[in-house]
Short mmCIF file of C-alpha atoms in Angstrom, two decimals:
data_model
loop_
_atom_site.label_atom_id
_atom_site.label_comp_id
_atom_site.label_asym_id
_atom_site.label_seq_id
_atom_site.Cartn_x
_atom_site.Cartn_y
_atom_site.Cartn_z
CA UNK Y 1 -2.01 -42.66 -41.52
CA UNK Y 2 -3.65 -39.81 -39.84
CA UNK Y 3 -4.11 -40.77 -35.88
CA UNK Y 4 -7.21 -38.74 -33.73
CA UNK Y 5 -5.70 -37.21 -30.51
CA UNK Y 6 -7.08 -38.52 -27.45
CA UNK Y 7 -8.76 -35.58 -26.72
CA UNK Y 8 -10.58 -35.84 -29.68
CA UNK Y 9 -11.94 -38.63 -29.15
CA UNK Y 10 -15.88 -38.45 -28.25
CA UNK Y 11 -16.21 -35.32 -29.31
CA UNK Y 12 -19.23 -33.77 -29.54
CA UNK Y 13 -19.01 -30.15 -30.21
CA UNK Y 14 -22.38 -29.50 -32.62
CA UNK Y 15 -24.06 -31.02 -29.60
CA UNK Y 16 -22.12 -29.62 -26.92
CA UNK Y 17 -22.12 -32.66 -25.08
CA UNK Y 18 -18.81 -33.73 -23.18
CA UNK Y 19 -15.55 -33.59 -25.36
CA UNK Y 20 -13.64 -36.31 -23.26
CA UNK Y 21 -14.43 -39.67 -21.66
CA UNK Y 22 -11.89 -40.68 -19.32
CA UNK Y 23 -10.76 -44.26 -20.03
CA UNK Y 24 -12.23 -47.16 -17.52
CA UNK Y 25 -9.07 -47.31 -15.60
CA UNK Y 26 -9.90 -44.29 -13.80
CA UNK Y 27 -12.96 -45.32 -13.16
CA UNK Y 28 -11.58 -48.53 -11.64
CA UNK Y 29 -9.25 -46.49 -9.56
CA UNK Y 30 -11.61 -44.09 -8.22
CA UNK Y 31 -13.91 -46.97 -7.55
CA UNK Y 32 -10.34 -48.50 -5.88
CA UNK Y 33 -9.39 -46.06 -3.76
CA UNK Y 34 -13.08 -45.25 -2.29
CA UNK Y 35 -12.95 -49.01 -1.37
CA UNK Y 36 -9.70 -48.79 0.41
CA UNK Y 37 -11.14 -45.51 2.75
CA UNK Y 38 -13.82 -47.73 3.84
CA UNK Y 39 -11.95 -50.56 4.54
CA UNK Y 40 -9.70 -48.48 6.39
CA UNK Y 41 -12.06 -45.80 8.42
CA UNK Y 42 -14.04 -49.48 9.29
CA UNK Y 43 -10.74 -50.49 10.78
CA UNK Y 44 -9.61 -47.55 12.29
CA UNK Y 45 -13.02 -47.27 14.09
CA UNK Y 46 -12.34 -50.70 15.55
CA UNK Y 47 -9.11 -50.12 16.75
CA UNK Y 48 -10.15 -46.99 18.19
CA UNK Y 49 -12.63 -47.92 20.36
CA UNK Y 50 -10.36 -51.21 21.50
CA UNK Y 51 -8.13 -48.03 22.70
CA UNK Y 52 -10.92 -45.91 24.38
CA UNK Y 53 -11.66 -49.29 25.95
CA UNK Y 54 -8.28 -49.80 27.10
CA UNK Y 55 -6.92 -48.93 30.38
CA UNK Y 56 -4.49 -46.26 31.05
CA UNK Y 57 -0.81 -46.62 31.85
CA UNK Y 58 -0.32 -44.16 33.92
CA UNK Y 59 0.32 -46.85 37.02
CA UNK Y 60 3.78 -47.68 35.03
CA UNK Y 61 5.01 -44.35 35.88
CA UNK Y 62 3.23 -43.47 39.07
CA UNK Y 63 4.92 -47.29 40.85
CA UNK Y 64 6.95 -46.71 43.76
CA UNK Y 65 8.68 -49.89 43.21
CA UNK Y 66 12.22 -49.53 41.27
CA UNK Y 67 14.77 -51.50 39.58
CA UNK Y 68 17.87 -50.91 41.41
CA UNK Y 69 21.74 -51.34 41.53
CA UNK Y 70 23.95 -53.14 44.31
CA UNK Y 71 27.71 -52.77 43.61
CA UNK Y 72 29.17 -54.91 45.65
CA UNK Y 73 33.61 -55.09 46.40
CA UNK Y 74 34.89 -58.18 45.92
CA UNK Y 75 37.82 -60.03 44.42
CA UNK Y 76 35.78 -59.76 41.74
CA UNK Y 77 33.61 -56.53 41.75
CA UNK Y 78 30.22 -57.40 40.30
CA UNK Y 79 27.18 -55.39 39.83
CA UNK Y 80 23.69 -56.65 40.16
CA UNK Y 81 20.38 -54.99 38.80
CA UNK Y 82 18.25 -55.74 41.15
CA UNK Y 83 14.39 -56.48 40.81
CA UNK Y 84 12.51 -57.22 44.19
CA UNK Y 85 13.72 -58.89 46.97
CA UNK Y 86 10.07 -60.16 47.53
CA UNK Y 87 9.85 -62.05 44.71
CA UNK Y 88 13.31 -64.01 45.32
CA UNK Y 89 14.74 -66.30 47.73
CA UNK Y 90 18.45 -66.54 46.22
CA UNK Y 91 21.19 -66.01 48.61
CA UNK Y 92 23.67 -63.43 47.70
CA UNK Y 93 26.68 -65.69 47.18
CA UNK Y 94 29.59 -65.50 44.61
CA UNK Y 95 30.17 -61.55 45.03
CA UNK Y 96 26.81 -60.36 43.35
CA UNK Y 97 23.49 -60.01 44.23
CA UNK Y 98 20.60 -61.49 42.67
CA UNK Y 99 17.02 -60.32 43.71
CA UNK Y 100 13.92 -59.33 42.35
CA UNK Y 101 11.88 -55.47 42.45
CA UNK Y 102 12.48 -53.47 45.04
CA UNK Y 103 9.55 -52.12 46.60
CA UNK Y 104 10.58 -48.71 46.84
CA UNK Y 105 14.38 -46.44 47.26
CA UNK Y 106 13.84 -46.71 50.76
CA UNK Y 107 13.95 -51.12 50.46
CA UNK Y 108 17.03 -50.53 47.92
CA UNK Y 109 18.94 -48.91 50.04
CA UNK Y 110 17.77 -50.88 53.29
CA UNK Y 111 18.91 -54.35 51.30
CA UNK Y 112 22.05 -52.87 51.21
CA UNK Y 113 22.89 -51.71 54.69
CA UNK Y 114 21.76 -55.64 55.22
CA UNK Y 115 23.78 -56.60 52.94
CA UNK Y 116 26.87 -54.28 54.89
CA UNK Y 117 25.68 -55.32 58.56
CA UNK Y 118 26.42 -59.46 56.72
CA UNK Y 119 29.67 -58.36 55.72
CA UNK Y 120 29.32 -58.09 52.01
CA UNK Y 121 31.52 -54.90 50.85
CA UNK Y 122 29.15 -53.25 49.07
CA UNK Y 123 30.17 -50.00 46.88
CA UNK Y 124 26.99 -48.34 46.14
CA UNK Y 125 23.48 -48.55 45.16
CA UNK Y 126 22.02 -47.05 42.26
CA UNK Y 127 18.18 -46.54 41.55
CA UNK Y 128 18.55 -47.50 37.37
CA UNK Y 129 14.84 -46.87 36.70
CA UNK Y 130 11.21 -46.66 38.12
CA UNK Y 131 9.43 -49.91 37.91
CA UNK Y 132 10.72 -53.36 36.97
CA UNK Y 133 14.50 -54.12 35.54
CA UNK Y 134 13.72 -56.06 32.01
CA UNK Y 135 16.16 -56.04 28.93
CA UNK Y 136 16.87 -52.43 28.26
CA UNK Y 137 18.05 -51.76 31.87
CA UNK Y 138 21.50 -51.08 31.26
CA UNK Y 139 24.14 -48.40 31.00
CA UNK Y 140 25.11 -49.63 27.07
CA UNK Y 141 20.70 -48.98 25.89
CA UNK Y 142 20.15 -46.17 29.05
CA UNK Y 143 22.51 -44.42 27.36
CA UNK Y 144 21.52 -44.78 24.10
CA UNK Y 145 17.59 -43.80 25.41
CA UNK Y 146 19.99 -40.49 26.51
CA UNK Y 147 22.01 -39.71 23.84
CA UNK Y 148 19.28 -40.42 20.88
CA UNK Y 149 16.29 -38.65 23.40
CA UNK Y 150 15.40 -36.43 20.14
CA UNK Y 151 15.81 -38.79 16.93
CA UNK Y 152 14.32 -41.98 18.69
CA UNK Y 153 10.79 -41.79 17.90
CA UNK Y 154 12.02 -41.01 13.94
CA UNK Y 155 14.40 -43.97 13.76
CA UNK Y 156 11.74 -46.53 15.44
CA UNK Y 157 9.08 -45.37 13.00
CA UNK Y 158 11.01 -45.31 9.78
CA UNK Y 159 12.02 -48.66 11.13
CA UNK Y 160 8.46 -49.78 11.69
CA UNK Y 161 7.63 -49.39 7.69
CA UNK Y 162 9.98 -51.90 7.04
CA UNK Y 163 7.93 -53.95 9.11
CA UNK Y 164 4.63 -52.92 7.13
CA UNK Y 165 6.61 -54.21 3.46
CA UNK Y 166 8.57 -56.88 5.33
CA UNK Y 167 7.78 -58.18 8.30
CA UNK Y 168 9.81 -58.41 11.37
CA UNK Y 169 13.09 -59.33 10.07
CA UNK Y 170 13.53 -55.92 7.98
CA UNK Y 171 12.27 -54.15 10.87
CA UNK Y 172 15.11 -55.49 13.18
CA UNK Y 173 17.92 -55.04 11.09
CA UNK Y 174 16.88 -51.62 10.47
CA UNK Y 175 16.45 -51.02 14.53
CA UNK Y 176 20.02 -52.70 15.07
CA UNK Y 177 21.69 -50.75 12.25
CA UNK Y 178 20.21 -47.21 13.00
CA UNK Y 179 19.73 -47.21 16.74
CA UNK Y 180 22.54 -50.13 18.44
CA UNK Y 181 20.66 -51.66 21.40
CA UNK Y 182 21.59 -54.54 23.01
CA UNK Y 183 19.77 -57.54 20.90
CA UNK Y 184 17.70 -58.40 23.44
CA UNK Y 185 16.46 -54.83 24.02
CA UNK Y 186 16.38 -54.61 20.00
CA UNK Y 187 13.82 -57.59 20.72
CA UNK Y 188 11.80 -55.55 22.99
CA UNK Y 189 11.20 -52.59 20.58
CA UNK Y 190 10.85 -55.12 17.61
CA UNK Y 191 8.13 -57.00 20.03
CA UNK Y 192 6.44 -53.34 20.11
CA UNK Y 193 6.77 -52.42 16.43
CA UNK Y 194 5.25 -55.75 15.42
CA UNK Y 195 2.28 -55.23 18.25
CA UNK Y 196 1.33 -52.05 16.90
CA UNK Y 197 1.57 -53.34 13.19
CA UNK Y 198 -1.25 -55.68 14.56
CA UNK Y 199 -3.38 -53.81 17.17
CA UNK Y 200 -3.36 -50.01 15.53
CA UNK Y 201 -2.01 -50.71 11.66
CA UNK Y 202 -5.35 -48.91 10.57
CA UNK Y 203 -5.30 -46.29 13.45
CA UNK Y 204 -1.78 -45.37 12.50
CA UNK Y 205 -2.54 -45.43 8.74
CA UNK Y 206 -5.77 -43.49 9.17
CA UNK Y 207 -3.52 -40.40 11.07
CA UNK Y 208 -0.76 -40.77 8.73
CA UNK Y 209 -3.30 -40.04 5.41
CA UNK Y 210 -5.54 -37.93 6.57
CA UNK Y 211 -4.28 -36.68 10.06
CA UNK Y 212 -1.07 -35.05 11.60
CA UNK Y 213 0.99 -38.36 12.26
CA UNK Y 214 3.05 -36.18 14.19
CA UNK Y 215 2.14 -32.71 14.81
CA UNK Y 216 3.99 -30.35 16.77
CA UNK Y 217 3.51 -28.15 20.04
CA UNK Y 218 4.68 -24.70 20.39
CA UNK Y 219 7.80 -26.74 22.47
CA UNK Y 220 8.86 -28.46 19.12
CA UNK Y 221 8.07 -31.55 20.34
CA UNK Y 222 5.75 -34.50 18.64
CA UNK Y 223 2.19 -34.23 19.96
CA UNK Y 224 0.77 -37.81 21.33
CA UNK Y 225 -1.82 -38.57 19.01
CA UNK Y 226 -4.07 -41.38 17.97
CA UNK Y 227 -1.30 -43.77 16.79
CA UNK Y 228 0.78 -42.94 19.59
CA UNK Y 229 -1.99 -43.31 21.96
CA UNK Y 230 -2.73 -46.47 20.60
CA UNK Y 231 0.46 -47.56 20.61
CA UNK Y 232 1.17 -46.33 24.72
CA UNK Y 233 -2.52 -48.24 25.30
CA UNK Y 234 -2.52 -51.47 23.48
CA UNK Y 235 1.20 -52.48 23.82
CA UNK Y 236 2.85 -49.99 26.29
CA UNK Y 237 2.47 -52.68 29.21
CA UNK Y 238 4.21 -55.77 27.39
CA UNK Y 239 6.46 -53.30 25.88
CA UNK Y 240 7.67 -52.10 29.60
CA UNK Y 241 7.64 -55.59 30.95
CA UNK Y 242 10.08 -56.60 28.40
CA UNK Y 243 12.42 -53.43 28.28
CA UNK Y 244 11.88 -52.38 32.05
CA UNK Y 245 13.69 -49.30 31.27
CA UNK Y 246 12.28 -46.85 28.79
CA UNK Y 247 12.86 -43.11 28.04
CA UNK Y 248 10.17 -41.85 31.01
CA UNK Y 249 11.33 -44.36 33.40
CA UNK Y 250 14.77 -43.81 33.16
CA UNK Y 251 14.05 -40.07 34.03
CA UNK Y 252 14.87 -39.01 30.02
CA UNK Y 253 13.30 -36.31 28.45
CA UNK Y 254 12.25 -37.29 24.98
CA UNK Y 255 11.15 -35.61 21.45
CA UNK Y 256 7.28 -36.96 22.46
CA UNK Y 257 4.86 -34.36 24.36
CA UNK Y 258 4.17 -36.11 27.40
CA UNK Y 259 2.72 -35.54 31.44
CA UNK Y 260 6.14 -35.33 32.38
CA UNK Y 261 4.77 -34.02 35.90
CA UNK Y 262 3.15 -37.44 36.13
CA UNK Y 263 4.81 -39.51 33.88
CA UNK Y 264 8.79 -38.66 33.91
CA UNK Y 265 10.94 -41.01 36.89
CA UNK Y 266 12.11 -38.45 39.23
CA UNK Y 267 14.23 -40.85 41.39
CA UNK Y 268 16.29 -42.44 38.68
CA UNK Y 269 20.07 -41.52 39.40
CA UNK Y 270 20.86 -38.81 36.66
CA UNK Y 271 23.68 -39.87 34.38
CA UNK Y 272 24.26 -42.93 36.12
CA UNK Y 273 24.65 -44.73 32.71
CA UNK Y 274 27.91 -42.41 32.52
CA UNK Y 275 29.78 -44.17 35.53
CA UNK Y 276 32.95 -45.77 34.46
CA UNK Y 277 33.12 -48.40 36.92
CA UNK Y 278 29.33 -49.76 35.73
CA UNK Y 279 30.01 -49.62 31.87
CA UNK Y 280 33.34 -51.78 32.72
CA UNK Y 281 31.60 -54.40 34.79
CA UNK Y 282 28.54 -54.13 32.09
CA UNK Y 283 31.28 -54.93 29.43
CA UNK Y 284 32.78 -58.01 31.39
CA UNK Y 285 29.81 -59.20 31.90
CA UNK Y 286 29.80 -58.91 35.68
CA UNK Y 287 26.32 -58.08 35.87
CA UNK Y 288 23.79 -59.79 37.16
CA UNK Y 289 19.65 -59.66 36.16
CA UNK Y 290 16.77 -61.80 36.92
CA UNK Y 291 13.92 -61.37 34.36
CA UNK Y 292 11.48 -58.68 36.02
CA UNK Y 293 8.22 -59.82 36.75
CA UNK Y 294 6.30 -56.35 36.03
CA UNK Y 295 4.93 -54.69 33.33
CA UNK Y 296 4.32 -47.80 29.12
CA UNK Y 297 5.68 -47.27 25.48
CA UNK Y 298 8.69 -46.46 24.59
#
């Protein structure tokens, strides 16, 4: 049985019309895909001007106030993170100190020399981060901010597609496996992965076709662009009050383009994550952290 190629079919050579037809699939799929760049310019247009209405961040990095450390001597040496004094009544009692944001360095390190004059041994005092303590103000997930200041930003996006297939369950295994914070700083970042799925899905989408999801500077570092912006805009604030430290606030240079002149802690003690005597009392659990009441991405 003698079978016409394909690209025979139609053919209309005497009248030198068209020699192929494509089939209706690819009519379908053109007709498809055109549908899905509307639907998703429409949405990336909304997003976008939710973001240009959206107020700037810049206040989480420009705050005097800080989360700070008292190590205190004791029978039992305990160290506290401390979030203002102002916002807590507690008596220090029990060998640790439990207080609330301090408003500054200068009320850090005067709540100490109280502290002294009362006499409570105290150590030292360490200024963690800028702003509020929250769940990622710690030497075990500082120190991971440190030591992963370059692959981050990869390893939380690559994570964040298993949150576009999967939802948040994917997305925090994958954030536990490849990065290792603490869970309740892995809740934080999962908290921010599944905000931006919500609030800039189509912004992010819209960069990553037909944009430069991440471009790069002459530095070598990632350029903040729309979904980044979006991301810093929309859910940088609940992001920060959750995780209280982040990259910028712990004074950590990262693989994002930023205003470090504006942005980047400057009073953070460097390498304090490092100290011995802190990663031993973090692992015994003497520690010591109210919930800060504050509010940046990551």
């Amino acid at each position: 049985m003698h079978m016409t190629p394909i690209w025979c079919l139609n053919r209309r050579d005497y009248q030198g019309r068209i020699l192929f037809r494509p089939p209706r699939v690819v009519y379908v799929l053109i007709v498809a895909f055109l549908v899905f760049v509307v639907v998703l310019y429409v949405g990336m247009r909304i997003q976008q001007a939710e973001v240009d209405r959206a107020p700037s961040t810049i206040d989480l990095f420009t705050t005097s106030k800080v989360c700070g450390m008292i190590i205190l001597v004791n029978e039992t040496k305990i160290s506290s993170v401390a979030v203002s004094k102002s916002h807590n009544n507690s008596q220090e009692t029990g060998g640790f100190v439990s207080a609330s944001t301090f408003d500054d360095v200068d009320s850090l390190w005067s709540h100490a020399d109280e502290l002294k004059s009362s006499g409570v041994e105290v150590d030292d005092a360490v200024v963690a981060n800028c702003g509020t303590c929250g769940q990622c103000s710690n030497p075990h997930d500082v120190g991971i901010y440190d030591d992963t200041k370059n692959t981050l930003t990869g390893d939380a996006k690559r994570c964040a597609y298993r949150a576009l297939i999967g939802g948040r369950g994917p997305s925090t295994d994958c954030m536990r496996k490849n990065v290792g914070f603490t869970d309740s700083c892995n809740e934080c970042w999962v908290d921010n992965i599944m905000c931006d799925m919500k609030k800039c899905a189509f912004v992010c989408m819209w960069n990553e076709i037909f944009g430069r999801q991440f471009g790069h500077t002459s530095g070598g570092k990632e350029i903040l662009n729309p979904c980044k912006t979006c991301d810093e805009k929309r859910c940088g604030r609940a992001f920060t009050n959750c995780a209280g430290a982040n990259r910028r606030r712990s004074g950590i240079i990262s693989d994002i383009a930023r205003d470090d002149k504006n942005e980047l802690c400057t009073v953070a003690d460097d390498g304090w994550w490092l100290r011995d005597d802190l990663a031993m009392d973090w692992e015994s659990g003497n520690w010591r952290m109210s919930r800060n009441s504050g509010s940046g991405g990551a």
